[in-house]
Structure formats: structure tokens, C-alpha cells
Coordinates of N, CA, C and O in Angstrom, one line a residue:
M1 N 115.1 3.3 38.7 CA 115.0 4.3 39.8 C 116.8 4.4 40.2 O 116.9 5.4 40.7
R2 N 117.6 3.1 40.0 CA 118.9 3.5 40.3 C 119.4 4.7 39.3 O 120.1 5.6 39.7
S3 N 119.0 4.6 38.0 CA 119.3 5.8 37.0 C 118.8 7.1 37.7 O 119.8 8.1 37.4
E4 N 117.7 7.3 38.3 CA 117.4 8.7 38.8 C 118.3 8.9 40.0 O 118.6 10.1 40.0
W5 N 118.7 8.1 40.7 CA 119.6 8.4 41.9 C 120.9 8.7 41.3 O 121.6 9.7 41.8
L6 N 121.4 7.9 40.5 CA 122.9 8.3 39.9 C 122.8 9.8 39.2 O 123.6 10.6 39.2
S7 N 121.6 9.9 38.3 CA 121.5 11.3 37.7 C 121.4 12.3 38.8 O 121.9 13.3 38.7
H8 N 120.7 12.1 39.8 CA 120.8 13.2 41.1 C 122.1 13.5 41.5 O 122.2 14.4 41.8
Q9 N 122.8 12.3 41.8 CA 124.0 12.4 42.4 C 125.0 13.2 41.4 O 125.8 13.9 41.7
S10 N 125.0 12.7 40.1 CA 125.7 13.4 39.1 C 125.5 15.0 39.1 O 126.4 15.6 39.0
H11 N 124.2 15.4 39.3 CA 123.9 16.7 39.1 C 124.6 17.4 40.3 O 125.2 18.4 40.0
N12 N 124.6 16.7 41.5 CA 125.2 17.4 42.8 C 126.8 17.4 42.4 O 127.4 18.4 42.7
S13 N 127.4 16.4 41.8 CA 128.7 16.4 41.6 C 129.2 17.5 40.6 O 130.1 18.3 40.8
I14 N 128.4 18.0 39.6 CA 128.8 18.8 38.4 C 128.4 20.3 39.3 O 129.4 21.1 39.1
A15 N 127.4 20.5 40.2 CA 127.2 21.6 40.8 C 128.6 21.9 41.8 O 129.0 23.1 41.9
T16 N 129.0 20.8 42.6 CA 130.1 21.0 43.5 C 131.4 21.3 42.7 O 132.1 22.3 43.0
S17 N 131.4 20.7 41.4 CA 133.0 21.2 40.6 C 132.9 22.9 40.3 O 133.9 23.3 40.0
R18 N 131.6 23.3 40.3 CA 131.7 24.9 40.1 C 131.8 25.8 41.2 O 132.1 26.8 41.1
N19 N 131.9 25.1 42.5 CA 131.8 25.8 43.6 C 133.3 26.0 43.9 O 134.1 25.0 44.0
S20 N 133.8 27.4 44.1 CA 135.1 27.6 44.3 C 135.7 27.3 45.6 O 136.9 27.4 45.6
D21 N 134.8 27.0 46.7 CA 135.3 26.6 48.0 C 134.3 25.5 48.6 O 133.5 25.9 49.5
P22 N 134.6 24.3 48.0 CA 133.8 23.2 48.6 C 134.3 22.8 49.9 O 134.4 21.6 50.2
T23 N 134.3 23.7 51.1 CA 134.7 23.1 52.1 C 133.5 23.2 53.2 O 132.8 24.2 53.1
W24 N 133.5 22.4 54.1 CA 132.3 22.6 55.4 C 132.5 23.8 56.1 O 133.9 24.2 56.5
K25 N 131.5 24.6 56.2 CA 131.8 25.9 57.0 C 131.0 25.8 58.2 O 129.7 25.1 58.2
T26 N 131.4 26.4 59.4 CA 130.9 26.5 60.7 C 129.7 27.3 60.5 O 129.6 28.1 60.1
P27 N 128.9 27.0 61.6 CA 127.7 28.0 61.7 C 128.1 29.1 62.3 O 129.0 29.4 62.8
P28 N 127.1 30.2 62.3 CA 127.3 31.4 63.0 C 127.5 31.1 64.5 O 127.0 30.3 65.0
A29 N 128.0 32.1 65.3 CA 128.3 32.1 66.7 C 126.9 31.6 67.4 O 126.1 32.6 67.2
G30 N 126.8 30.7 68.2 CA 125.7 30.4 69.1 C 124.7 29.4 68.2 O 123.5 29.1 68.8
F31 N 125.1 28.9 67.1 CA 124.4 28.0 66.3 C 125.1 26.8 66.2 O 126.3 26.6 66.4
M32 N 124.3 25.7 65.8 CA 125.0 24.5 65.4 C 124.4 24.2 64.1 O 123.4 24.7 63.6
K33 N 125.3 23.4 63.5 CA 124.9 22.8 62.0 C 124.4 21.4 62.0 O 125.3 20.4 62.7
L34 N 123.2 21.1 61.5 CA 122.8 19.7 61.3 C 122.8 19.4 59.7 O 122.0 19.9 59.1
N35 N 123.9 18.5 59.5 CA 124.0 18.1 58.3 C 123.1 16.9 57.9 O 123.4 15.9 58.9
F36 N 122.2 16.4 57.1 CA 121.6 15.3 56.9 C 121.8 15.0 55.5 O 122.0 15.6 54.6
D37 N 121.5 13.6 55.3 CA 121.7 13.0 53.8 C 120.7 11.7 53.8 O 120.7 11.0 55.0
A38 N 120.5 11.5 52.8 CA 119.7 9.9 52.4 C 120.3 9.5 51.3 O 120.9 10.0 50.4
G39 N 120.4 8.1 51.4 CA 121.0 7.3 50.4 C 120.9 6.0 50.3 O 120.2 5.3 51.3
W40 N 120.9 5.2 49.3 CA 120.7 3.7 49.2 C 121.8 3.1 50.0 O 123.0 3.5 49.9
A41 N 121.4 2.1 50.8 CA 122.4 1.4 51.7 C 122.2 0.2 51.7 O 121.0 -0.4 51.7
G42 N 123.2 -0.7 51.8 CA 123.0 -2.0 51.7 C 122.4 -2.6 50.3 O 122.6 -2.0 49.4
E43 N 122.1 -3.8 50.5 CA 121.6 -4.6 49.2 C 120.3 -3.8 48.8 O 120.2 -3.7 47.5
Q44 N 119.3 -3.5 49.8 CA 118.1 -3.2 49.1 C 117.5 -2.0 50.1 O 116.2 -1.6 49.8
G45 N 118.0 -1.3 50.7 CA 117.5 -0.3 51.6 C 117.8 1.1 51.5 O 118.8 1.4 50.5
T46 N 117.3 2.0 52.2 CA 117.4 3.5 52.0 C 117.9 3.8 53.5 O 117.5 3.3 54.4
G47 N 119.1 4.6 53.7 CA 119.8 4.9 54.9 C 119.5 6.4 54.9 O 119.7 7.2 54.0
F48 N 119.5 6.8 56.1 CA 119.7 8.3 56.3 C 120.8 8.4 57.5 O 120.8 7.8 58.3
G49 N 121.5 9.7 57.4 CA 122.3 10.1 58.4 C 122.2 11.3 58.7 O 122.0 12.2 58.0
L50 N 123.0 11.8 60.0 CA 122.8 13.1 60.3 C 124.2 13.3 61.1 O 124.5 12.5 62.2
V51 N 124.6 14.4 61.4 CA 125.7 15.0 62.2 C 125.4 16.3 62.4 O 124.9 17.3 61.8
V52 N 125.5 16.6 63.8 CA 125.5 17.9 64.5 C 126.9 18.3 64.9 O 127.7 17.7 65.8
R53 N 127.1 19.8 64.6 CA 128.6 20.0 64.9 C 128.1 21.5 65.5 O 127.2 22.3 65.0
D54 N 129.1 21.9 66.4 CA 128.8 23.5 67.0 C 129.8 24.4 66.0 O 130.1 24.3 65.1
D55 N 129.4 25.7 66.6 CA 130.1 26.9 65.7 C 131.6 26.7 65.9 O 132.2 27.7 65.1
K56 N 132.1 25.9 66.4 CA 133.7 25.8 66.4 C 133.9 24.5 65.5 O 135.1 24.2 65.3
G57 N 133.0 23.9 64.9 CA 133.1 22.7 64.0 C 133.1 21.5 65.0 O 133.5 20.5 64.5
E58 N 132.9 21.6 66.3 CA 133.3 20.4 67.2 C 132.0 19.5 67.0 O 130.9 19.7 67.3
F59 N 132.2 18.2 66.8 CA 131.4 17.1 67.0 C 130.3 17.1 68.2 O 131.0 17.1 69.3
Q60 N 129.1 17.2 68.0 CA 128.2 16.9 69.0 C 127.5 15.7 69.2 O 127.4 15.0 70.3
V61 N 126.7 15.2 67.9 CA 126.1 14.0 68.0 C 125.9 13.6 66.4 O 125.8 14.3 65.6
A62 N 125.7 12.4 66.3 CA 125.4 11.6 65.0 C 124.6 10.8 65.2 O 124.3 10.2 66.3
A63 N 123.7 10.4 64.1 CA 122.5 9.3 64.1 C 122.5 8.9 62.8 O 122.7 9.3 61.8
T64 N 121.9 7.5 62.8 CA 121.5 6.8 61.4 C 120.2 6.2 61.8 O 119.6 6.0 62.8
H65 N 119.6 5.9 60.5 CA 118.3 5.3 60.4 C 118.3 4.5 59.2 O 118.9 5.0 58.3
Y66 N 117.8 3.3 59.1 CA 117.7 2.4 57.9 C 116.4 2.0 57.8 O 115.5 1.6 58.7
E67 N 115.7 2.1 56.4 CA 114.7 1.5 56.1 C 114.7 0.3 55.0 O 115.9 0.4 54.1
E68 N 114.3 -0.9 55.2 CA 114.6 -1.9 54.3 C 113.9 -2.0 52.9 O 113.6 -2.9 52.5
Y69 N 113.7 -0.9 52.5 CA 113.4 -0.8 50.9 C 114.0 0.6 50.5 O 114.3 1.4 51.2
R70 N 114.0 0.4 49.1 CA 114.4 1.6 48.3 C 113.4 2.6 47.9 O 112.5 2.5 47.5
M71 N 113.6 3.7 48.3 CA 112.8 5.0 48.0 C 113.2 5.8 46.9 O 114.7 5.7 46.5
D72 N 112.5 6.3 46.1 CA 112.9 7.4 45.0 C 113.8 8.2 45.7 O 113.6 8.7 47.1
P73 N 114.7 9.1 45.0 CA 115.9 9.8 45.6 C 115.1 11.0 46.4 O 115.4 11.4 47.5
L74 N 114.3 11.9 45.7 CA 113.8 13.0 46.2 C 113.0 12.8 47.7 O 112.8 13.5 48.6
L75 N 112.1 11.5 47.4 CA 111.1 11.2 48.5 C 112.1 10.6 49.7 O 111.9 11.2 51.0
A76 N 113.1 10.2 49.4 CA 114.1 9.6 50.7 C 114.6 11.0 51.1 O 115.1 10.9 52.4
E77 N 115.1 11.9 50.4 CA 115.6 13.2 51.1 C 114.6 13.9 51.9 O 115.0 14.3 53.0
A78 N 113.5 13.9 51.4 CA 112.2 14.5 52.3 C 112.1 13.7 53.8 O 111.8 14.3 54.6
V79 N 112.0 12.4 53.6 CA 111.8 11.6 54.7 C 112.9 11.7 55.5 O 112.8 11.8 56.8
S80 N 114.1 11.8 54.9 CA 115.5 12.1 55.8 C 115.2 13.5 56.5 O 115.6 13.4 57.9
F81 N 114.9 14.4 56.0 CA 114.5 15.8 56.6 C 113.7 15.6 57.7 O 113.8 16.1 58.8
R82 N 112.7 14.9 57.5 CA 111.4 14.8 58.6 C 112.0 14.0 59.9 O 112.0 14.4 60.9
W83 N 113.0 13.0 59.5 CA 113.5 12.1 60.5 C 114.6 13.2 61.3 O 114.4 13.0 62.4
A84 N 115.3 13.8 60.6 CA 116.3 14.9 61.3 C 115.6 15.8 62.2 O 116.0 16.1 63.1
L85 N 114.6 16.5 61.6 CA 113.7 17.2 62.3 C 113.0 16.6 63.7 O 113.3 17.2 64.7
N86 N 112.8 15.4 63.5 CA 112.2 14.7 64.5 C 113.1 14.4 65.7 O 113.0 14.6 67.0
M87 N 114.3 14.3 65.4 CA 115.6 14.0 66.1 C 115.8 15.2 66.7 O 116.0 15.3 68.0
A88 N 116.0 16.2 66.3 CA 116.4 17.6 66.8 C 115.3 18.0 67.7 O 115.6 18.4 68.8
V89 N 114.0 17.8 67.5 CA 113.0 18.2 68.4 C 113.2 17.3 69.7 O 112.9 17.8 70.6
S90 N 113.4 15.9 69.4 CA 113.5 15.1 70.6 C 114.6 15.5 71.5 O 114.6 15.2 72.8
W91 N 115.5 16.0 70.8 CA 116.9 16.3 71.5 C 116.8 17.7 72.2 O 117.6 17.9 72.8
E92 N 115.8 18.3 71.7 CA 115.6 19.8 72.5 C 116.7 20.5 71.8 O 117.1 21.6 72.7
L93 N 117.0 20.3 70.7 CA 118.3 21.2 70.1 C 117.6 22.5 69.4 O 116.5 22.5 69.0
D94 N 118.2 23.7 69.6 CA 117.6 24.9 69.2 C 118.8 25.6 68.2 O 119.9 25.2 68.4
H95 N 118.5 26.7 67.9 CA 119.5 27.3 67.1 C 120.4 26.4 66.2 O 121.6 26.4 66.2
L96 N 119.5 26.0 65.1 CA 120.1 24.9 64.1 C 119.8 25.7 62.6 O 119.1 26.0 62.2
N97 N 121.1 25.3 62.1 CA 121.2 25.4 60.4 C 121.3 24.1 59.9 O 122.1 23.3 60.2
F98 N 120.0 23.5 59.4 CA 120.0 22.4 58.5 C 120.7 22.4 57.2 O 120.3 23.6 56.5
S99 N 121.4 21.3 56.9 CA 122.0 21.7 55.8 C 121.7 20.5 55.1 O 122.1 19.3 55.5
S100 N 121.4 20.4 53.6 CA 121.3 19.1 52.7 C 122.0 19.5 51.3 O 122.1 20.4 51.0
D101 N 122.5 18.6 50.8 CA 123.0 18.5 49.4 C 122.1 18.3 48.3 O 122.5 18.0 47.2
C102 N 120.6 18.3 48.9 CA 119.6 18.1 47.6 C 119.0 19.5 47.6 O 118.0 19.9 48.1
Q103 N 119.4 20.3 46.5 CA 118.7 21.6 46.3 C 117.5 21.4 45.9 O 116.7 22.3 46.3
Q104 N 117.0 20.4 45.3 CA 115.5 20.3 45.1 C 114.7 20.1 46.3 O 113.5 20.5 46.3
L105 N 115.1 19.6 47.3 CA 114.4 19.4 48.7 C 114.2 20.7 49.2 O 113.2 21.2 49.8
V106 N 115.4 21.5 49.1 CA 115.3 22.8 49.8 C 114.1 23.8 49.2 O 113.5 24.5 49.6
K107 N 114.1 23.7 47.7 CA 113.0 24.2 46.8 C 111.5 23.7 47.2 O 110.7 24.5 47.4
A108 N 111.6 22.3 47.4 CA 110.2 21.6 47.8 C 109.8 22.4 49.1 O 108.6 22.5 49.4
F109 N 110.7 22.3 50.3 CA 110.4 22.7 51.3 C 109.8 24.4 51.4 O 108.7 24.7 52.1
Q110 N 110.4 25.2 50.8 CA 109.9 26.6 50.4 C 108.7 26.8 49.8 O 107.9 27.5 49.8
S111 N 108.4 25.8 48.9 CA 107.0 25.8 48.0 C 106.5 24.3 47.9 O 106.4 23.7 46.9
P112 N 105.8 23.7 49.0 CA 105.3 22.6 49.0 C 104.3 22.3 47.9 O 104.0 21.0 47.6
N113 N 103.5 23.4 47.7 CA 102.4 23.2 46.9 C 102.9 22.7 45.4 O 102.1 22.2 44.7
D114 N 104.1 23.0 45.2 CA 104.7 22.5 43.7 C 105.5 21.4 43.7 O 105.8 21.0 42.6
F115 N 105.1 20.6 44.9 CA 105.6 19.1 45.0 C 104.4 18.4 45.5 O 104.7 17.9 46.7
P116 N 103.6 18.1 44.7 CA 102.1 17.4 45.5 C 102.6 15.9 46.1 O 101.9 15.5 47.1
S117 N 103.5 15.2 45.3 CA 103.9 13.9 46.2 C 104.4 13.9 47.3 O 104.4 13.1 48.2
L118 N 105.1 15.1 47.7 CA 106.0 15.3 48.9 C 105.1 16.1 50.1 O 105.6 16.3 51.0
K119 N 104.0 16.9 49.5 CA 103.2 17.7 50.0 C 103.1 17.4 51.7 O 103.4 18.0 52.7
H120 N 102.5 16.1 52.0 CA 102.3 15.7 53.3 C 103.4 15.9 54.1 O 103.6 16.2 55.3
I121 N 104.5 15.2 53.5 CA 105.9 15.2 54.3 C 106.3 16.4 54.7 O 106.8 16.9 55.7
L122 N 106.4 17.3 53.6 CA 106.7 18.8 53.9 C 106.1 19.6 54.9 O 106.5 20.4 55.6
L123 N 104.8 19.2 54.8 CA 103.9 19.8 55.8 C 104.1 19.5 57.4 O 104.2 20.1 58.3
D124 N 104.4 18.2 57.2 CA 104.9 17.5 58.7 C 106.0 18.2 59.1 O 106.4 18.8 60.4
C125 N 107.1 18.4 58.2 CA 108.4 19.1 58.5 C 108.1 20.8 58.9 O 108.7 21.2 59.9
Q126 N 107.2 21.2 58.2 CA 106.8 22.6 58.6 C 106.5 22.8 60.0 O 106.6 23.6 60.9
Q127 N 105.4 21.7 60.5 CA 105.0 21.6 61.9 C 106.2 21.3 62.8 O 106.2 22.2 64.0
L128 N 107.1 20.5 62.4 CA 108.2 20.3 63.4 C 109.0 21.6 63.5 O 109.7 21.8 64.5
V129 N 109.3 22.2 62.5 CA 110.1 23.5 62.5 C 109.6 24.4 63.3 O 110.0 25.3 64.1
D130 N 108.2 24.6 63.6 CA 107.5 25.5 64.4 C 107.8 25.3 65.7 O 107.7 26.1 66.7
S131 N 108.3 24.2 66.2 CA 108.8 24.0 67.6 C 110.2 24.2 67.7 O 110.7 23.9 69.0
L132 N 110.9 24.8 66.9 CA 112.2 24.9 67.1 C 112.6 26.4 67.0 O 111.7 27.2 66.3
N133 N 113.6 26.9 67.6 CA 113.9 28.3 67.8 C 115.1 28.5 66.7 O 116.1 27.7 66.8
N134 N 115.2 29.6 65.9 CA 116.0 30.0 65.0 C 116.3 28.7 64.1 O 117.6 28.2 64.2
F135 N 115.8 28.4 63.2 CA 115.8 27.4 62.1 C 116.1 27.8 61.0 O 115.6 28.9 60.7
S136 N 116.9 27.3 60.2 CA 117.2 27.4 58.7 C 117.5 26.3 57.9 O 118.0 25.3 58.6
L137 N 117.3 26.2 56.6 CA 117.5 25.0 56.0 C 118.3 25.5 54.8 O 117.7 26.4 54.1
L138 N 119.3 25.1 54.5 CA 120.6 25.4 53.4 C 120.8 24.4 52.5 O 121.0 23.3 53.0
F139 N 121.2 24.8 51.4 CA 121.5 23.8 50.3 C 123.1 24.1 50.6 O 123.7 25.2 50.6
E140 N 123.9 22.8 50.6 CA 125.1 22.8 50.4 C 125.7 21.7 49.4 O 124.9 20.8 49.4
Y141 N 126.9 21.8 49.0 CA 127.3 21.0 47.9 C 127.6 19.4 48.8 O 128.2 19.5 50.0
R142 N 127.7 18.5 47.8 CA 127.9 17.3 48.3 C 129.3 17.2 48.9 O 129.2 16.4 50.1
Q143 N 130.2 17.8 48.6 CA 131.6 17.7 49.1 C 131.4 18.3 50.6 O 132.3 18.1 51.5
T144 N 130.8 18.9 51.1 CA 130.5 19.6 52.3 C 129.5 18.8 53.1 O 129.5 19.1 54.2
N145 N 129.1 17.8 52.5 CA 128.0 17.1 53.4 C 128.5 15.4 53.6 O 127.8 14.5 53.5
R146 N 129.7 15.2 53.2 CA 130.5 14.0 53.4 C 130.2 13.0 54.6 O 130.1 11.9 54.4
V147 N 130.1 13.9 55.9 CA 130.0 13.0 56.9 C 128.5 12.6 57.0 O 128.3 11.1 57.3
A148 N 127.3 13.2 56.7 CA 126.0 12.9 56.8 C 125.9 11.6 55.7 O 125.3 10.8 56.0
H149 N 126.6 12.0 54.5 CA 126.5 10.8 53.5 C 127.2 9.7 53.8 O 126.5 8.4 53.6
A150 N 128.2 9.4 54.5 CA 128.8 8.4 54.9 C 128.1 7.6 55.8 O 127.7 6.4 55.8
L151 N 127.3 8.6 56.7 CA 126.7 7.7 57.7 C 125.3 7.1 57.0 O 125.0 6.0 57.3
A152 N 124.6 7.8 56.1 CA 123.5 7.3 55.5 C 123.8 5.9 54.7 O 123.4 5.0 54.8
A153 N 124.9 6.1 54.1 CA 125.5 4.8 53.3 C 125.8 3.6 54.2 O 125.5 2.5 53.7
E154 N 126.2 3.8 55.6 CA 126.5 2.6 56.3 C 125.5 2.5 57.3 O 125.7 1.8 58.2
S155 N 124.3 3.2 57.1 CA 123.1 3.1 58.1 C 122.7 1.6 58.2 O 122.0 1.2 59.3
F156 N 122.8 0.7 57.2 CA 122.5 -0.5 57.3 C 123.4 -1.6 58.4 O 122.9 -2.3 58.9
L157 N 124.6 -0.9 58.6 CA 125.4 -1.5 59.6 C 125.1 -0.9 61.0 O 125.2 -1.7 62.0
Y158 N 124.5 0.3 61.1 CA 124.3 0.8 62.3 C 122.9 1.2 62.4 O 122.5 2.6 62.3
Q159 N 122.1 0.3 62.3 CA 120.4 0.8 62.4 C 120.0 1.3 63.4 O 120.2 0.9 64.5
D160 N 119.7 2.7 63.3 CA 119.1 3.4 64.6 C 120.0 3.5 65.8 O 119.6 3.3 66.8
C161 N 121.1 4.2 65.2 CA 122.1 4.4 66.4 C 122.3 5.8 66.4 O 122.1 6.7 65.6
V162 N 122.7 6.1 67.7 CA 122.9 7.4 68.1 C 124.2 7.7 68.8 O 124.3 6.9 69.7
W163 N 125.0 8.7 68.3 CA 126.4 8.8 69.3 C 126.4 10.2 69.8 O 126.8 11.1 68.9
W164 N 126.7 10.3 71.0 CA 126.9 11.6 71.7 C 128.3 11.9 72.1 O 128.8 10.8 72.6
G165 N 129.0 13.0 71.8 CA 130.1 13.2 72.1 C 131.2 12.8 71.5 O 132.2 13.3 71.2
D166 N 131.3 11.4 71.2 CA 132.2 10.7 70.5 C 131.9 10.1 69.3 O 130.9 9.2 69.1
P167 N 132.3 10.5 68.1 CA 131.9 9.8 66.7 C 132.2 8.6 66.4 O 133.0 8.1 67.1
P168 N 131.3 8.0 65.8 CA 132.0 6.5 65.4 C 133.1 6.5 64.4 O 133.5 7.4 63.8
L169 N 134.1 5.6 64.8 CA 135.3 5.6 64.2 C 135.2 5.7 62.3 O 136.1 6.4 61.9
D170 N 134.2 5.1 61.8 CA 134.1 5.0 60.3 C 133.9 6.6 59.7 O 134.3 6.9 58.8
I171 N 133.5 7.5 60.8 CA 133.4 9.0 60.1 C 134.5 9.8 60.6 O 134.5 11.1 60.2
L172 N 135.6 9.4 61.3 CA 136.5 10.3 61.8 C 137.2 10.9 60.6 O 137.8 12.0 60.9
L173 N 137.6 10.1 59.6 CA 138.4 10.8 58.6 C 137.7 11.6 57.8 O 138.2 12.6 57.4
H174 N 136.3 11.4 57.6 CA 135.4 12.5 56.9 C 135.3 13.9 57.7 O 135.4 15.0 57.1
L175 N 135.2 13.7 59.0 CA 135.1 14.8 60.0 C 136.5 15.7 59.9 O 136.6 16.9 59.7
A176 N 137.6 14.9 60.0 CA 138.8 15.6 59.6 C 139.0 16.3 58.3 O 139.5 17.3 58.4
A177 N 138.5 15.4 57.3 CA 138.6 16.0 55.9 C 137.9 17.5 55.8 O 138.3 18.4 55.1
D178 N 137.0 17.8 56.7 CA 136.2 18.9 56.6 C 137.1 20.0 56.9 O 136.9 21.2 56.5
F179 N 138.0 19.9 57.7 CA 139.1 21.0 58.1 C 140.4 20.7 57.6 O 141.4 21.7 57.8
S180 N 140.5 20.1 56.5 CA 141.9 19.7 56.1 C 142.3 20.9 55.1 O 143.3 21.2 54.8
N181 N 141.2 21.9 54.4 CA 141.7 22.8 53.8 C 141.8 24.2 54.5 O 141.3 24.9 54.9

């Protein structure tokens, strides 16, 4: 399973290096962007992280979740997406651009029948999307998803935390790096 995750990450790194502008982009006016990610966290767990920023790039909210077992990489990304959608719905957020660094997840969401092992999770996601206004799911390169990635990686330290208004100190440098170019 470790080799699968490394292969997945390596694929994203290769794709990123081909991108001529691997910088985080603000969403359109009136929208917010929700970046989410899954990753192995701690000794044996899977972590999820998300960050929401407005159309000026200003931090709104971040959250983490931790599961005490390791998931298959694509399954982890799908579960992370469902978790992020649940959080957005519970917070009553609208006009959201969801962004993932997992291109295969975006394809799976568009064609759940092509991914039978994830179909029930993806159908849950589609039901959650129905309760949101102006939703989109976009693929972004790993370099533009570093804040959510950092939160997922450190989720074992911050199990089920939510930060409104002020980000956790551990991600301040990642947030700043998104605007350094």
C-alpha cells in the first residue's frame, strides 16, 4: 500500500513540474475556494485537511480529521472529499470551488460507475452537492494544495479541529507561500 501512495504522489509531482504556473489561484468574485487533501498521518493513520479562503485569498476556516487506520490512497481522497462536503454543508457555505490534487478523484466523481469500489461514497458526495449552491470540483496541482496537504499530514496532532478566522500557526508559512510568486 505504501508503494501505491508514493506512486500517487510521484504522479502528482511529475504533473506539477509540467505546469507553467504552479501557484494557488483565488476563486472568482463572490466565491470561496475549499482545498482538501488526504494523506497518511502519524504512525498508522489517515488524515484529512481542508482550508477555505475567499476571493481575495483571505483565510476563512481550516479543519482536520484523523482516522486511526491507513486507507488506500484513492479511497482516502474520496472519503476526504465526502468529509469536506459534510463540513461545508454543516457550516452552510455556498458558492464554493472545491479543489483536489487527486485527478483520479475528479474523474471518479464525474463518472462514479467507472469506479465501483468508490461508487457508494461518490453517490453520498453527489447528494451532499445537491444541498450546495454554485458548486464545482477542480483538479489542482500538488503545489497549489500545500495548505490542505500540511493539515492532513498533521491531523494526528489536531484530531477533529476547526479554526475560524485565525489559522493554526503550523500552516502560516504555507498560506504565505501561496502568494509569494
